[in-house]
PDB file of C-alpha atoms in Angstrom:
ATOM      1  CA  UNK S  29      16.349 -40.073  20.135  1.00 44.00           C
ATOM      2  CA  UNK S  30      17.914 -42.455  22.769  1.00 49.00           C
ATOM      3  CA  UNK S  31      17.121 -42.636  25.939  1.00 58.00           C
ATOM      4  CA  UNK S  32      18.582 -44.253  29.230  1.00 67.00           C
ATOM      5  CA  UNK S  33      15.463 -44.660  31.274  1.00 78.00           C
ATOM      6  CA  UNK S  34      14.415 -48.303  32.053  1.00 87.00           C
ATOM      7  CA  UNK S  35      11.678 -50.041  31.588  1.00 89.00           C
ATOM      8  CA  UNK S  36       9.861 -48.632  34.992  1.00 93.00           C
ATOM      9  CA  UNK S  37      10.608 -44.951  34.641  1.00 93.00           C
ATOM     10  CA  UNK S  38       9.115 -45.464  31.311  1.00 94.00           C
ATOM     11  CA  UNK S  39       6.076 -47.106  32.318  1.00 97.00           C
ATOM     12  CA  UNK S  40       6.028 -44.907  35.231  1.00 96.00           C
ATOM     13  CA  UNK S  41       6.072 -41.750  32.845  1.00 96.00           C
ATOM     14  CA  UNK S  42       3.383 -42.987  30.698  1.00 97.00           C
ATOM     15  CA  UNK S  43       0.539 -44.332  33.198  1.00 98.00           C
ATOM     16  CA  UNK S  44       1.545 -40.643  34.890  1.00 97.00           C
ATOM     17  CA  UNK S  45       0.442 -38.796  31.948  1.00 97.00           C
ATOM     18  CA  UNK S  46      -2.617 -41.047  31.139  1.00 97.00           C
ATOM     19  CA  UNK S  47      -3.825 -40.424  34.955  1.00 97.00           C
ATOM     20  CA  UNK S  48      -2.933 -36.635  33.634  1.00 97.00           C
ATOM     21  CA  UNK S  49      -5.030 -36.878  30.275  1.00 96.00           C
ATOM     22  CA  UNK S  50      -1.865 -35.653  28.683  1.00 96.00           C
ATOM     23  CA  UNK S  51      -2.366 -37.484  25.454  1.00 94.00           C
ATOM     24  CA  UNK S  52      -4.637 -35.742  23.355  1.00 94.00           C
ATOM     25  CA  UNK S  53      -4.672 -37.146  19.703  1.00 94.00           C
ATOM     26  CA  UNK S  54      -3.192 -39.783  18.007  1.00 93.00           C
ATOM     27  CA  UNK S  55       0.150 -40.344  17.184  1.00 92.00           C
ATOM     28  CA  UNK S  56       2.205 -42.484  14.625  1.00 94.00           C
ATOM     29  CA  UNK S  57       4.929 -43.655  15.767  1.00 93.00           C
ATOM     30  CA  UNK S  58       8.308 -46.271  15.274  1.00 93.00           C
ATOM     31  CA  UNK S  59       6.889 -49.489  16.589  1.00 93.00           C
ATOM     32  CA  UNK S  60       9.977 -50.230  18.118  1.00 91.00           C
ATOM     33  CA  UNK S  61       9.908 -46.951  20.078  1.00 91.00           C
ATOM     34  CA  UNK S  62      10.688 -47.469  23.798  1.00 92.00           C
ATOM     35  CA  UNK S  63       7.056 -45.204  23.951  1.00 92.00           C
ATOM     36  CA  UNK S  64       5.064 -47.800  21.764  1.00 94.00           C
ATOM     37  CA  UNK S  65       6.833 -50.536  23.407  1.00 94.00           C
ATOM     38  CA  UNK S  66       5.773 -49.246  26.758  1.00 96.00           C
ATOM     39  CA  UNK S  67       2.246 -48.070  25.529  1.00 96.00           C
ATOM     40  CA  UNK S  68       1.764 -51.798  24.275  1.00 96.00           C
ATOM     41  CA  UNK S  69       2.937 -53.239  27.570  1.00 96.00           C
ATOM     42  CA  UNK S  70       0.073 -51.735  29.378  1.00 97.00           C
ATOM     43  CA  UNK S  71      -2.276 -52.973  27.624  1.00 97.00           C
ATOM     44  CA  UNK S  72      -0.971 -56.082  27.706  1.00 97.00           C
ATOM     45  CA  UNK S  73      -0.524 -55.763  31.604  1.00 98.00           C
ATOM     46  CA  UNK S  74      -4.110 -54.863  31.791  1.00 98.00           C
ATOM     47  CA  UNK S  75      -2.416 -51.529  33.347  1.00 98.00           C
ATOM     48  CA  UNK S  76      -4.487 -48.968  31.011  1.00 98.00           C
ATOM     49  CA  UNK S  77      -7.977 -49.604  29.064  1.00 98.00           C
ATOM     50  CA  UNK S  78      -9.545 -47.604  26.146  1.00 97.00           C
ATOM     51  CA  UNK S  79      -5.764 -47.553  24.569  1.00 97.00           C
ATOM     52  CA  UNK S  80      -6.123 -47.851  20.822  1.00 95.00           C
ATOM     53  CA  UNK S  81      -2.586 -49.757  19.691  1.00 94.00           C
ATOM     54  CA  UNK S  82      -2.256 -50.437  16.140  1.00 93.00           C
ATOM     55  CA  UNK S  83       1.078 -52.191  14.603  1.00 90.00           C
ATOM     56  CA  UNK S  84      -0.673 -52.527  10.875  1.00 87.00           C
ATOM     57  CA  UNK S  85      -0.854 -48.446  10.515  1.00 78.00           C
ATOM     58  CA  UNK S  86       1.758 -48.724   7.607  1.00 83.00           C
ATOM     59  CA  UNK S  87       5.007 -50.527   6.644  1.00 80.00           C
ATOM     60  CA  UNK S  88       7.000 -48.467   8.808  1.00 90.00           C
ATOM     61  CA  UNK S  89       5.005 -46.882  11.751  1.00 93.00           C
ATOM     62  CA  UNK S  90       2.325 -47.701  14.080  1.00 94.00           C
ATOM     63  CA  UNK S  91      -0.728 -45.895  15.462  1.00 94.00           C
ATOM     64  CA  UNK S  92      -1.269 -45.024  18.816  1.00 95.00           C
ATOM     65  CA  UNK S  93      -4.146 -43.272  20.516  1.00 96.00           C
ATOM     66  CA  UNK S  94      -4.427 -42.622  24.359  1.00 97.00           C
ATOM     67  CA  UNK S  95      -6.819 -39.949  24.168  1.00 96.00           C
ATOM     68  CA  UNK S  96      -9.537 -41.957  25.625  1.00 97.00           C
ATOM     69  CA  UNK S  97      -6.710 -44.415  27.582  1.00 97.00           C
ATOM     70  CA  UNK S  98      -7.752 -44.877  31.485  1.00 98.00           C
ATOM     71  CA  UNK S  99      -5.424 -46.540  33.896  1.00 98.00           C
ATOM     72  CA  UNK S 100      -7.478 -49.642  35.221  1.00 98.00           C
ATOM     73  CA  UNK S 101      -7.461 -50.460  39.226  1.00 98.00           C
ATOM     74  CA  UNK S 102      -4.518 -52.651  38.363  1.00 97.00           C
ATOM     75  CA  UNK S 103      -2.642 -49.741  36.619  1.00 98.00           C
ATOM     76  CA  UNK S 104      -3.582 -47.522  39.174  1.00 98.00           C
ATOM     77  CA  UNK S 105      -1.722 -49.931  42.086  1.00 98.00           C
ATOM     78  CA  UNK S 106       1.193 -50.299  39.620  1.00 97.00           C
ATOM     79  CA  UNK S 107       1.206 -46.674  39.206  1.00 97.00           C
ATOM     80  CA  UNK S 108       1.728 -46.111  42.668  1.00 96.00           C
ATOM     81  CA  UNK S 109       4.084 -49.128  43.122  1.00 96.00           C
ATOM     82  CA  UNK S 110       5.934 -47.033  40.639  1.00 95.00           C
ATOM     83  CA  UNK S 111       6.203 -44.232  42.166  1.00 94.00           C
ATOM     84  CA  UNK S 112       7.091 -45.089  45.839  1.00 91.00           C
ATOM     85  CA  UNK S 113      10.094 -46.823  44.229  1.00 85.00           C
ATOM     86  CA  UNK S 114      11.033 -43.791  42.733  1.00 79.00           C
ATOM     87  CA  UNK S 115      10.869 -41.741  45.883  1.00 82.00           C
ATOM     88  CA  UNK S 116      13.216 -44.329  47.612  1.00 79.00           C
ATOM     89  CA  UNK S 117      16.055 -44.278  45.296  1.00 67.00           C
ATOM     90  CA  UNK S 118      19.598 -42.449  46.385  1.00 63.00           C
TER      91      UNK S 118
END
């Protein structure tokens, strides 16, 4: 499905729902997904630990497992950096 949210509202979305403990199993998923993109940006960011991020799953998807995922201090600053922006736009 395409989408038209950038980079932020995506990142905002998804540290949002790990702060919610919305993620409750694994998923596969297309590891070019703007989701698995994101997800793997955290955890390169240092934004979430606990994430489980695997791009060897299979030939054609990847693994991804949040259900223990916790936004670190720095995640939960970013978070927040995230979502005064938000409330500021027209």
């Amino acid at each position: 499905m395409a989408t038209n949210l950038s980079h932020d509202d995506e990142l905002r979305g998804l540290l949002s729902d790990i702060a919610r403990k919305r993620f409750t199993n694994s998923r596969q998923v297309n590891p070019v997904s703007n989701l698995f993109l994101t997800a793997k940006d955290a955890v390169e960011h240092q934004y979430i630990s606990g994430a489980v991020i695997d791009e060897t799953f299979s030939s054609t998807l990847a693994e991804m497992n949040l259900k223990n995922a916790v936004l670190t201090e720095h995640g939960r600053n970013k978070l927040a950096e995230l979502l005064d922006h938000a409330t500021k736009e027209p």
